[in-house]
Coordinates of C-alpha atoms (C1' of nucleotides) in Angstrom, one line a residue:
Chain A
X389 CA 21.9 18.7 -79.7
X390 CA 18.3 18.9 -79.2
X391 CA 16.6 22.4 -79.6
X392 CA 12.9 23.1 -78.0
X393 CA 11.4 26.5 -78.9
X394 CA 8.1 27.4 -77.6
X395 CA 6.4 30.1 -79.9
X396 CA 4.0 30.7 -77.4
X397 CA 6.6 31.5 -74.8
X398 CA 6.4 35.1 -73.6
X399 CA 10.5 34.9 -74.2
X400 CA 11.9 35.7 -77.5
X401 CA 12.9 33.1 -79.3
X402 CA 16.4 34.4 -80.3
X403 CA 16.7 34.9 -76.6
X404 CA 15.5 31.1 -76.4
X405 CA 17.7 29.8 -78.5
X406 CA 20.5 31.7 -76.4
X407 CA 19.6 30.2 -73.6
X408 CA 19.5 26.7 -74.8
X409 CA 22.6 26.7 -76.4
X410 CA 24.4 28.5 -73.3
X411 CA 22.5 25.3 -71.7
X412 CA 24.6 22.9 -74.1
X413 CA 27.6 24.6 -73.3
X414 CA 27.2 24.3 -69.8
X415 CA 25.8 20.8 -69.8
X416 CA 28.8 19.8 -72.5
X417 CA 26.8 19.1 -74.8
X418 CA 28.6 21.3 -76.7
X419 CA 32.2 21.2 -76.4
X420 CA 34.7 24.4 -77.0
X421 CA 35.4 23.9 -80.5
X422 CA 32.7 22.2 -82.0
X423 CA 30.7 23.6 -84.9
X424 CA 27.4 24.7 -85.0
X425 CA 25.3 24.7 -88.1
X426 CA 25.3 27.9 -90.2
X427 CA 22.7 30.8 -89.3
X428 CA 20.6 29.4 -92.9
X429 CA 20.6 25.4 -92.0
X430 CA 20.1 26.2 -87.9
X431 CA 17.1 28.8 -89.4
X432 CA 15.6 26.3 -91.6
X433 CA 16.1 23.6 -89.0
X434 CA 14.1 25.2 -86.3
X435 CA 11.3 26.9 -89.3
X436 CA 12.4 30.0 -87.7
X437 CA 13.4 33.1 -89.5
X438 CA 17.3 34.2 -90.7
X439 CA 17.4 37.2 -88.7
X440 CA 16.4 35.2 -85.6
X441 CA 19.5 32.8 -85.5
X442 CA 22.0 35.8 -86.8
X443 CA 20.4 37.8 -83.4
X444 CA 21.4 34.7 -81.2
X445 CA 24.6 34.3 -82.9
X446 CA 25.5 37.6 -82.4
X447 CA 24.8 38.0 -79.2
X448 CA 26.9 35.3 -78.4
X449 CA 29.8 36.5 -79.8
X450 CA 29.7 39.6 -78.6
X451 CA 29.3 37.9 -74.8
X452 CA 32.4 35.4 -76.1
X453 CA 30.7 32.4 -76.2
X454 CA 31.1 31.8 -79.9
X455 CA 33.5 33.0 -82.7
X456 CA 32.1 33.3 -86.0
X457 CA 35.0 32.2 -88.3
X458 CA 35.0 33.0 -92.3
X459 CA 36.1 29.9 -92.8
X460 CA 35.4 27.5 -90.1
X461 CA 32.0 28.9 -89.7
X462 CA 30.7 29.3 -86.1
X463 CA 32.2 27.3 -83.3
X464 CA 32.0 27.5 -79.7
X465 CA 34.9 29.1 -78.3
X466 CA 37.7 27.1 -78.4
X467 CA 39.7 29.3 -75.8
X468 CA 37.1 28.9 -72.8
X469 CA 34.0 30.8 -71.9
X470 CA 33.8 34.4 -71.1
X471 CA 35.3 35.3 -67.2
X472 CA 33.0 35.9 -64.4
X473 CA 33.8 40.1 -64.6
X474 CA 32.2 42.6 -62.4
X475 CA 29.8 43.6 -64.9
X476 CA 28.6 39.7 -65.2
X477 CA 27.9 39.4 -61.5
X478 CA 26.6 43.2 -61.3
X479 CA 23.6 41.2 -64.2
X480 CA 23.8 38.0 -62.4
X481 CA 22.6 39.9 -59.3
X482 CA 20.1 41.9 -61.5
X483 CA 18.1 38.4 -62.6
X484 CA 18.4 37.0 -59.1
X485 CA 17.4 39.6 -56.8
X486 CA 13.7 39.3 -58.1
X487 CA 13.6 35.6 -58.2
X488 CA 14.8 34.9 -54.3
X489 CA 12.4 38.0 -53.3
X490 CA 9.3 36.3 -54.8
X491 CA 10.8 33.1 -53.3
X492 CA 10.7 35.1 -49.8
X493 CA 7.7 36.0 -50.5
X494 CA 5.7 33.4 -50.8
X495 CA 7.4 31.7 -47.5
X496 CA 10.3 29.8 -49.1
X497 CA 12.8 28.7 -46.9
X498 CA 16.5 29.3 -47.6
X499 CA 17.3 25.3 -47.5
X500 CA 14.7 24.7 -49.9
X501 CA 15.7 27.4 -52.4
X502 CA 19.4 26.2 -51.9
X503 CA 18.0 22.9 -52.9
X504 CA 16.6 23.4 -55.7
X505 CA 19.8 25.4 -57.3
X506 CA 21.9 22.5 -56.1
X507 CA 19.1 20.1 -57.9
X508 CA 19.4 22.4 -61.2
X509 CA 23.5 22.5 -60.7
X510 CA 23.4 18.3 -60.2
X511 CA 21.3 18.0 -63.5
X512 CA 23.5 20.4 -65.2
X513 CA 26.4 19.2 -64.3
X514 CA 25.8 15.3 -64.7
X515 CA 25.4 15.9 -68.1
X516 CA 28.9 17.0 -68.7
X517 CA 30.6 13.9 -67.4
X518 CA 28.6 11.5 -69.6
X519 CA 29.3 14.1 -72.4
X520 CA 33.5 15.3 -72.2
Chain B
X679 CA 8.9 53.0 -49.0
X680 CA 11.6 54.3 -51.9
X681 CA 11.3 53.2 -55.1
X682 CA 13.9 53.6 -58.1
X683 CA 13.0 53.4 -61.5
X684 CA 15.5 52.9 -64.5
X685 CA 13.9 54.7 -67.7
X686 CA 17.2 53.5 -69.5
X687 CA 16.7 49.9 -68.6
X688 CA 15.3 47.2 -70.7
X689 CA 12.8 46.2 -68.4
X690 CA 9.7 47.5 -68.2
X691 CA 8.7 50.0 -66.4
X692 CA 5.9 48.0 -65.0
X693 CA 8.1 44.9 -64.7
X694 CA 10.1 47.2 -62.3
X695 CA 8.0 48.2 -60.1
X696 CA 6.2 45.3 -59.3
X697 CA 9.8 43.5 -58.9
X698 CA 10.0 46.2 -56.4
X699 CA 6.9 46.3 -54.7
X700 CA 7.2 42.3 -54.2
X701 CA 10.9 43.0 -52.6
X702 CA 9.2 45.3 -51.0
X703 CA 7.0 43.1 -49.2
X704 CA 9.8 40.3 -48.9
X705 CA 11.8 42.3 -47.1
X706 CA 9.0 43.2 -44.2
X707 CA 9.0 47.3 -45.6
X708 CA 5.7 46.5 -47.0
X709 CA 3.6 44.5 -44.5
X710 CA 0.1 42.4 -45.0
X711 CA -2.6 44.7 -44.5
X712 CA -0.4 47.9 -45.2
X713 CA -2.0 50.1 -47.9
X714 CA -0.7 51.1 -51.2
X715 CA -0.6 54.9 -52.8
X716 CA -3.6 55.6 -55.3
X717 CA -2.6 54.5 -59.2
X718 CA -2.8 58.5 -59.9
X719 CA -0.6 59.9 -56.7
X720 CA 1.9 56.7 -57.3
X721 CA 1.6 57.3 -60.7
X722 CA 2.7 61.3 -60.2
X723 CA 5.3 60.3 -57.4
X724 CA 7.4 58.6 -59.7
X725 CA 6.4 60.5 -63.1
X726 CA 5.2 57.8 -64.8
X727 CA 1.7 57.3 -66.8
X728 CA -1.1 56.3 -64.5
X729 CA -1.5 53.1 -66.7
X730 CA 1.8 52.6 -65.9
X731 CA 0.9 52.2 -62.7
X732 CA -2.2 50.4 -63.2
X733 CA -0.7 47.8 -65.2
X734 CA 1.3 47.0 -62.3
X735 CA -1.3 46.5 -59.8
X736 CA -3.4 44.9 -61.6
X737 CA -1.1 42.4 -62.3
X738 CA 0.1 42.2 -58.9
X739 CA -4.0 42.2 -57.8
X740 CA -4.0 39.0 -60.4
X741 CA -0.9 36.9 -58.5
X742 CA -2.1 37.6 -55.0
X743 CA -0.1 39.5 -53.7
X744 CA -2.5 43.1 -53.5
X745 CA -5.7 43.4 -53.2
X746 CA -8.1 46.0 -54.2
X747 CA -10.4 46.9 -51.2
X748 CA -13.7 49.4 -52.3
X749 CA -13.1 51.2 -49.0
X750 CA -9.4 51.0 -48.3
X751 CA -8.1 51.0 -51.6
X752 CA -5.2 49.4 -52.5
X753 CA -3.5 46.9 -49.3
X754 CA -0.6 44.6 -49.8
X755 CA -3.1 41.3 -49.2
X756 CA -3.5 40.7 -45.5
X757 CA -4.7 37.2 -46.0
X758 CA -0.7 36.5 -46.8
X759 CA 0.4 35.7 -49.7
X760 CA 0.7 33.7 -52.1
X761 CA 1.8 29.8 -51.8
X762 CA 3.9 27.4 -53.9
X763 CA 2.2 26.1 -56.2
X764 CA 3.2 23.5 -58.9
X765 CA 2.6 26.1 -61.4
X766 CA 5.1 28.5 -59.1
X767 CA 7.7 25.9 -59.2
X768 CA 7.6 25.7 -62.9
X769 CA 8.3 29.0 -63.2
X770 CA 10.9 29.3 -61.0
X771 CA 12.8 26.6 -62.8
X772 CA 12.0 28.4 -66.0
X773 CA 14.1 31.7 -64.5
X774 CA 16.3 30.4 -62.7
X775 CA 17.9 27.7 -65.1
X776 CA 19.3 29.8 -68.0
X777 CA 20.9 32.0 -65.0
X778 CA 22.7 28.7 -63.3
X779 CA 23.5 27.3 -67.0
X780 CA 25.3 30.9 -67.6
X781 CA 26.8 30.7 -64.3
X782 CA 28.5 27.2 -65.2
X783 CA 30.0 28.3 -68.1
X784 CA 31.3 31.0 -66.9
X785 CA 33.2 28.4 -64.4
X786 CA 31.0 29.6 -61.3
X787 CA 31.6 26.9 -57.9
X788 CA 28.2 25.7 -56.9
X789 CA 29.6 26.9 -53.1
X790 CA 30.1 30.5 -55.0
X791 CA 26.7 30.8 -56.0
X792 CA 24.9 29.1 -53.1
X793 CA 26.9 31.8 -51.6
X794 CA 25.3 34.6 -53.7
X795 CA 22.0 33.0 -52.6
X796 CA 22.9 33.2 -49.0
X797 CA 23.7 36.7 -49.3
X798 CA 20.7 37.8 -51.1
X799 CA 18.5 35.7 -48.7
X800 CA 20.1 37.8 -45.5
X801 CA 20.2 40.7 -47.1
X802 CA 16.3 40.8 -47.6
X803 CA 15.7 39.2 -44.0
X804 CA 17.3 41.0 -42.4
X805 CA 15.8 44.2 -43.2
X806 CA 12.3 41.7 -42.4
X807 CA 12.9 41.7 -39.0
X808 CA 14.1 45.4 -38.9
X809 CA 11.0 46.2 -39.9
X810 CA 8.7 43.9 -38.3
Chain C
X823 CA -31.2 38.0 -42.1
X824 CA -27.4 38.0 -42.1
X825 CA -25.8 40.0 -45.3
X826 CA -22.1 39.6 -46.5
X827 CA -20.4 41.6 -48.3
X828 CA -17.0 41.0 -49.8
X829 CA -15.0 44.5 -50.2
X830 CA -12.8 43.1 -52.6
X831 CA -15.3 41.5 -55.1
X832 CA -15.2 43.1 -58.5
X833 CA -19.2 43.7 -58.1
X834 CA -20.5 46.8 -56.8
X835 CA -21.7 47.1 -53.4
X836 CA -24.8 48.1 -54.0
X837 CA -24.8 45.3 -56.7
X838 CA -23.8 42.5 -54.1
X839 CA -26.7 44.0 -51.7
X840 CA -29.2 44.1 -53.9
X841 CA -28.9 40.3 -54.9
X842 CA -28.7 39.0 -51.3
X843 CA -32.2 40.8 -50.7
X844 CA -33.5 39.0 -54.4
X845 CA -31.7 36.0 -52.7
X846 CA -33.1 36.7 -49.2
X847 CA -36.6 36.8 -51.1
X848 CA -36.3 34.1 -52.6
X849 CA -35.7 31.8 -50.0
X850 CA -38.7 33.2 -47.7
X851 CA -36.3 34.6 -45.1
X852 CA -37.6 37.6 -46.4
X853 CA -41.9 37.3 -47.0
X854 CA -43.8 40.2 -48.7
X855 CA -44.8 42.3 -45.7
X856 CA -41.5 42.3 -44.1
X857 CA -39.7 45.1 -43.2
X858 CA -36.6 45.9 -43.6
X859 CA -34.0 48.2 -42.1
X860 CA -33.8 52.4 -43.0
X861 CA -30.9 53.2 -45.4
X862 CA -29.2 54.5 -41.9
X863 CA -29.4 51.8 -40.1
X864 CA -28.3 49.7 -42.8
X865 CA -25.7 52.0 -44.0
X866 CA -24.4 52.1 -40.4
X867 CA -25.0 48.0 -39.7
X868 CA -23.1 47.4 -42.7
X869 CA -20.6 49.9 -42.9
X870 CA -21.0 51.2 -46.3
X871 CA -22.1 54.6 -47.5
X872 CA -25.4 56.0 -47.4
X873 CA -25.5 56.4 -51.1
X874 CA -24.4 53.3 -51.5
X875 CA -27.8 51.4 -49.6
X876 CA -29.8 54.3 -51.6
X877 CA -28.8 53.1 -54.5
X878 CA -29.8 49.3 -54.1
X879 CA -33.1 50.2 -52.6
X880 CA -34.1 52.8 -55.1
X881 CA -33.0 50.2 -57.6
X882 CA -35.1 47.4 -56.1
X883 CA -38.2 49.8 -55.9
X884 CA -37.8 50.5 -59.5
X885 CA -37.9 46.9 -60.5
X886 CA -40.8 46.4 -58.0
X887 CA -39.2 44.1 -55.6
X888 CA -39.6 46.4 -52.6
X889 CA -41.9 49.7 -51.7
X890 CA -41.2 52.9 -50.0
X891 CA -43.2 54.2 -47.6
X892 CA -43.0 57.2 -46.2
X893 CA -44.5 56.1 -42.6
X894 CA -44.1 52.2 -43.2
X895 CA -40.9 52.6 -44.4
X896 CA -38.8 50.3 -46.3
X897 CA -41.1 47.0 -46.8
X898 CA -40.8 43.9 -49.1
X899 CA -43.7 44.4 -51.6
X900 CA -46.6 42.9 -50.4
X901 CA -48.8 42.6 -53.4
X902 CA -46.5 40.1 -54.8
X903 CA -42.8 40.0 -57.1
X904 CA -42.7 41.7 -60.2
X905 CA -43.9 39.3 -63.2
X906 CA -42.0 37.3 -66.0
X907 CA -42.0 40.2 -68.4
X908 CA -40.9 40.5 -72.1
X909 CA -38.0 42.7 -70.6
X910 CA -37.2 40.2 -68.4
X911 CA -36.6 37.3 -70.1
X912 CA -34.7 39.4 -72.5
X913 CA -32.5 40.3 -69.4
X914 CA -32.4 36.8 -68.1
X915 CA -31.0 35.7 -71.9
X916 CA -28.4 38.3 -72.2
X917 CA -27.2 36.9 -68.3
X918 CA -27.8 33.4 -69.3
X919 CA -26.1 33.1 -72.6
X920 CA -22.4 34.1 -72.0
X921 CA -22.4 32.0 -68.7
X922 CA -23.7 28.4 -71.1
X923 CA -21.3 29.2 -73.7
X924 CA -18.5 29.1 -71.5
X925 CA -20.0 25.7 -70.1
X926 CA -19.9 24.4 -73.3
X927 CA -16.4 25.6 -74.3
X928 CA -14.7 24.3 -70.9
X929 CA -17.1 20.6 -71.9
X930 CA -19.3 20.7 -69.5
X931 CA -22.7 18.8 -70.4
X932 CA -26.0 19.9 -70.7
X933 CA -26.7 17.8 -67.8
X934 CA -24.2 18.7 -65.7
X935 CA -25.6 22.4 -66.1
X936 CA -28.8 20.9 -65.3
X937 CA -28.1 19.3 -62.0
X938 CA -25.8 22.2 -60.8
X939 CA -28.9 24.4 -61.3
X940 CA -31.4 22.3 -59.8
X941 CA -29.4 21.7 -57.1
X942 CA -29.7 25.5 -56.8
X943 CA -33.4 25.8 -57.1
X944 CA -33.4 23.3 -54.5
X945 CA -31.0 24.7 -51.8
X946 CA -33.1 28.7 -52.4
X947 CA -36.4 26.5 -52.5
X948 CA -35.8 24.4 -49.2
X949 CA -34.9 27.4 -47.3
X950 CA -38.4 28.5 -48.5
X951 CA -40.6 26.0 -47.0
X952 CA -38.5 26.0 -43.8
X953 CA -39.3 30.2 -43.8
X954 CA -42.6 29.8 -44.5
Chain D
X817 CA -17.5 35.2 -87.7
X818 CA -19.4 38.5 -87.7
X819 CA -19.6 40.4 -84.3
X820 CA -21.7 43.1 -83.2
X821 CA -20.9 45.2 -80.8
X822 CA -23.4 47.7 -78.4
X823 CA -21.6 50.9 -77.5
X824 CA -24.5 52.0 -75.5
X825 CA -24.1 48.7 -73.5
X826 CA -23.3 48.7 -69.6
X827 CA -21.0 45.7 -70.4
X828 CA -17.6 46.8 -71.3
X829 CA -16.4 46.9 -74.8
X830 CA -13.9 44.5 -74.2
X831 CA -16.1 42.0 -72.2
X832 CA -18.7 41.8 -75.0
X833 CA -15.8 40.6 -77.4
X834 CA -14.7 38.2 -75.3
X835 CA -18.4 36.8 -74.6
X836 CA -18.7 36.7 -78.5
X837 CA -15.6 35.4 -79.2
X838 CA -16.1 32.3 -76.6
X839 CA -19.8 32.1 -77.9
X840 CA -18.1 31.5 -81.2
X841 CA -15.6 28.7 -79.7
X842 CA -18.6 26.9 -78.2
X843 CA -20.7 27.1 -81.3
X844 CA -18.0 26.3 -83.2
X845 CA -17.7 28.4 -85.6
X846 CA -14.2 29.3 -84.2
X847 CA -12.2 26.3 -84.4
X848 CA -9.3 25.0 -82.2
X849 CA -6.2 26.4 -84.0
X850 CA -8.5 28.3 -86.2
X851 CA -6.7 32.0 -85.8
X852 CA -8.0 35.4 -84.9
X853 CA -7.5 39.0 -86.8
X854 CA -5.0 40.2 -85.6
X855 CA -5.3 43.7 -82.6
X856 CA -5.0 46.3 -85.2
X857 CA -7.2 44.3 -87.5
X858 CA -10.1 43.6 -85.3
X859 CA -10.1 47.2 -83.9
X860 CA -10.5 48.4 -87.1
X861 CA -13.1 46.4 -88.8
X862 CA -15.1 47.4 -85.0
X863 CA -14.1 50.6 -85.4
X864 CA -12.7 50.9 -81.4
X865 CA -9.2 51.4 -80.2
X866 CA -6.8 48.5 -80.4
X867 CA -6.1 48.9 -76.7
X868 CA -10.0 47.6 -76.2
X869 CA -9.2 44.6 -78.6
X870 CA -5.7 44.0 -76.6
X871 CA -7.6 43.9 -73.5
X872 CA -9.8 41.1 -75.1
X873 CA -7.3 39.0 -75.9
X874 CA -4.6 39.0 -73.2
X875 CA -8.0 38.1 -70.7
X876 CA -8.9 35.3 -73.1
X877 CA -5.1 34.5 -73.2
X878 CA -4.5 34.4 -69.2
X879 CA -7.7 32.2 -69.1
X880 CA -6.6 29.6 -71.7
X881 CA -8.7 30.0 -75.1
X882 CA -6.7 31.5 -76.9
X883 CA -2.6 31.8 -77.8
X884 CA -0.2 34.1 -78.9
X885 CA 2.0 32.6 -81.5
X886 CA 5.1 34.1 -82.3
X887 CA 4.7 33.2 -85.7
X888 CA 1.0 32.5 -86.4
X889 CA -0.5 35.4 -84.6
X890 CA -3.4 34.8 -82.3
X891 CA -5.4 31.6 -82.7
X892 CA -7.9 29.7 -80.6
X893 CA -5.8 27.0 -78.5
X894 CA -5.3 24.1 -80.6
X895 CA -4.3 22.0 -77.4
X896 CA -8.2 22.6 -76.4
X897 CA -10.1 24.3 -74.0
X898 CA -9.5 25.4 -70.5
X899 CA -10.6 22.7 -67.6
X900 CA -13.5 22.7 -65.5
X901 CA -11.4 23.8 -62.3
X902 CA -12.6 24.3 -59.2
X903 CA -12.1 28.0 -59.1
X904 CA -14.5 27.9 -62.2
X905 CA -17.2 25.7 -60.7
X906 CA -17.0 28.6 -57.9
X907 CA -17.4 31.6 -60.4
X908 CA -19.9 30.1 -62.2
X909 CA -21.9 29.3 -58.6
X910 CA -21.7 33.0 -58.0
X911 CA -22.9 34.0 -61.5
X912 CA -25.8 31.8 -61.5
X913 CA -27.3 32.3 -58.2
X914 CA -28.4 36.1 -58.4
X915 CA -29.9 34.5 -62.1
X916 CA -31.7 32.0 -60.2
X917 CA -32.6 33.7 -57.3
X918 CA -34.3 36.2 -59.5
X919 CA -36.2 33.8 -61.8
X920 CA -37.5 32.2 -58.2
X921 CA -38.8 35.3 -57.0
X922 CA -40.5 36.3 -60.2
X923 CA -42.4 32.9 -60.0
X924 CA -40.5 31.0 -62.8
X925 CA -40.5 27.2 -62.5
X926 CA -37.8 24.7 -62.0
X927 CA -38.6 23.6 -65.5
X928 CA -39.3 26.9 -66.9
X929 CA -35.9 27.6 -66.5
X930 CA -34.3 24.2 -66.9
X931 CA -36.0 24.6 -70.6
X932 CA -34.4 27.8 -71.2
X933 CA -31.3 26.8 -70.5
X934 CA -31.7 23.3 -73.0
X935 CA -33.1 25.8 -75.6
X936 CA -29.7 27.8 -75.1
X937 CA -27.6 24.8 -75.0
X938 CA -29.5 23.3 -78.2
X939 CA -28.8 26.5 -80.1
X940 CA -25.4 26.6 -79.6
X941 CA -24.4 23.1 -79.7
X942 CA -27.0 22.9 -83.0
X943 CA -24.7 25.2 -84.9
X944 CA -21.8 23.5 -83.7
X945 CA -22.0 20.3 -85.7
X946 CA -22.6 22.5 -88.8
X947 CA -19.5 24.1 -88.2
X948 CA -17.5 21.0 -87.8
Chain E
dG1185 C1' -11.1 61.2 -55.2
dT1186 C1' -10.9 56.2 -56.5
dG1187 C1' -10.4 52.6 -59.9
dG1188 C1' -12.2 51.1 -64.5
dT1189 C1' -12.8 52.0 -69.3
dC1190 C1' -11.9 54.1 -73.7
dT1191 C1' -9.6 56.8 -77.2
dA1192 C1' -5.6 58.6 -79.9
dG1193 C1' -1.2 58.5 -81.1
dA1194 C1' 3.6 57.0 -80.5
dC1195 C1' 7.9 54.0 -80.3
dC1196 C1' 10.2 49.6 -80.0
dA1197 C1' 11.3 44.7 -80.2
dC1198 C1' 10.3 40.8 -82.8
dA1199 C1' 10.0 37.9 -86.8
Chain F
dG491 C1' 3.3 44.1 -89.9
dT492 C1' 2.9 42.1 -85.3
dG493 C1' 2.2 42.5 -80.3
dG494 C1' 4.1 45.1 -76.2
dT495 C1' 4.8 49.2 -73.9
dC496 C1' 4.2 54.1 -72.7
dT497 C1' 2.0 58.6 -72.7
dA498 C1' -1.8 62.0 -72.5
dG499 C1' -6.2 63.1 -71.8
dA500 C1' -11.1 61.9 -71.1
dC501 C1' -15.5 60.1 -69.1
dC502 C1' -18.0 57.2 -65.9
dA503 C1' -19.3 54.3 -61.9
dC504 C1' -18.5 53.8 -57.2
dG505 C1' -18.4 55.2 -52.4

DNA sequence: GTGGTCTAGACCACA
DNA sequence: GTGGTCTAGACCACG
């Protein structure tokens, strides 16, 4: 899997590298099981620092997207992705609110912001046929 | 207009109010011409540092959607606001695809969060034509 | 002679008045002689502040653009503009200077700098002959 | 690149760096991915506040010359300049004309000031090949 | 009284 | 050590 980090990008790149790898996940890319490289060889790949990757890994662990085995080294959750909980959709609500209201604001239509999540979901999705 | 600020939150303070402000104005509360509090009596409303404030404005002045008038003061722009624009778009994708990625993995129906969408969109309209 | 003023520009009023009467001059719609309005009656045409039209005058006298009467009143200089003086060109440098080296940056060529100025000096000049 | 700085100056602090700085990008003497002290540094070796010195560079960042690398600190955009938009063309309309208007009234030629400005433009473009 | 600018000093997230 | 954020307090230009 392909990772893209922008170092200008106002985001953090450990919160990048979430993202992208949440992305994988979703796309299935990366499949429930699979290994990813080790916090030093994922760090050296990307010519970003240690503590970077161990940020993004530990993050996702603690959201249950990845267990981080002694042995087995880090793999994506063989056992399925974290559930959709209250407290998920209480954040997801959080993130969106902002987003459609600047979409309002600026005279988007409903239709064509429905569009362009179904676009994003198509794209997404796709991806995990060609990949599982 | 009320505003709520969270000093616990991660978000900065200036992040919030302008999210605010702009759902402010997407839901009709705020309308075109409409004039803002002073950076100081805003500022002492909600017990934050004038700066604070002033950060917020100005970068509000920046995307359109205020306007600083040397007679008036501060107005929510009544030229309208601003339009979608390419660079617009690109941002939108750039918030809005980590969130759908997430929502995939956690096994979120498209339908489920078109239907969060929805809801959002209705939510903030309605109180539009309330107050319009 | 028609004056606009745009309440939300970053310059000054009295900044934005000031160069439409220079511009005004310039172009002949305004020959020496002339005079021109009380600070009341501007004040009130416009819609600004007394001490706002005070201001540009007194600012316009100092520089020897306009003079004061106290019967005459208010009256384009008629002995002539001020001259090209030491002080000026070192005025016109520190104007010039930043504006060419952001040409140069952003790639614009000398001579498209050239014609966009002549082009001024032409549209100001032509106005001239026709107010003449 | 040495800068000098006039506190007694109507021009804002932070509007004579960012004049110098881009004077120094079109002369060259600040290369494209050349980098910049960093906030703390510059403000120190000025000897103003490192708010002034932020102010600099997130204008000069919002407008394109320069970047903020996450791991390289600031440097001068390596991907080049910012375009000649059409919102630029317009701001630089509106800072020449009050220039030109001026220099018309005061009885400078079309040449006189068509030399000035290939004097300026020799100057800075002279010391640019040096630099490369 | 308004926004704009500047200073001083502080904490935090990031790398 | 870096930039980003926040606070407190000050002066000035503007209207």
């Amino acid at each position: 899997m392909i990772i893209r980090l922008d170092m200008q990008s106002e985001l953090p790149i450990y919160t990048q590298l979430m993202n992208q790898i949440i992305e994988g996940i979703a796309s299935g890319s990366l499949q429930p099981g699979e290994s990813l490289p080790s916090v030093r060889s994922m760090a050296s790949d990307l010519g970003v620092n240690l503590h970077t990757v161990n940020k993004t890994y530990t993050l996702l662990k603690q959201e249950g997207f990845i267990l981080v085995h002694r042995q087995k080294g880090v793999v994506i959750n063989p056992e399925g992705m974290p559930e959709i909980t209250a407290e998920y959709e209480h954040k997801l609500h959080g993130q969106l609110k902002p987003v459609v209201a600047e979409a309002i604001c600026r005279g988007m239509s409903q239709d064509q912001l429905l569009t362009i999540i179904k676009d994003m979901y198509k794209q997404i999705a796709h991806g995990r046929k060609e990949n599982i």
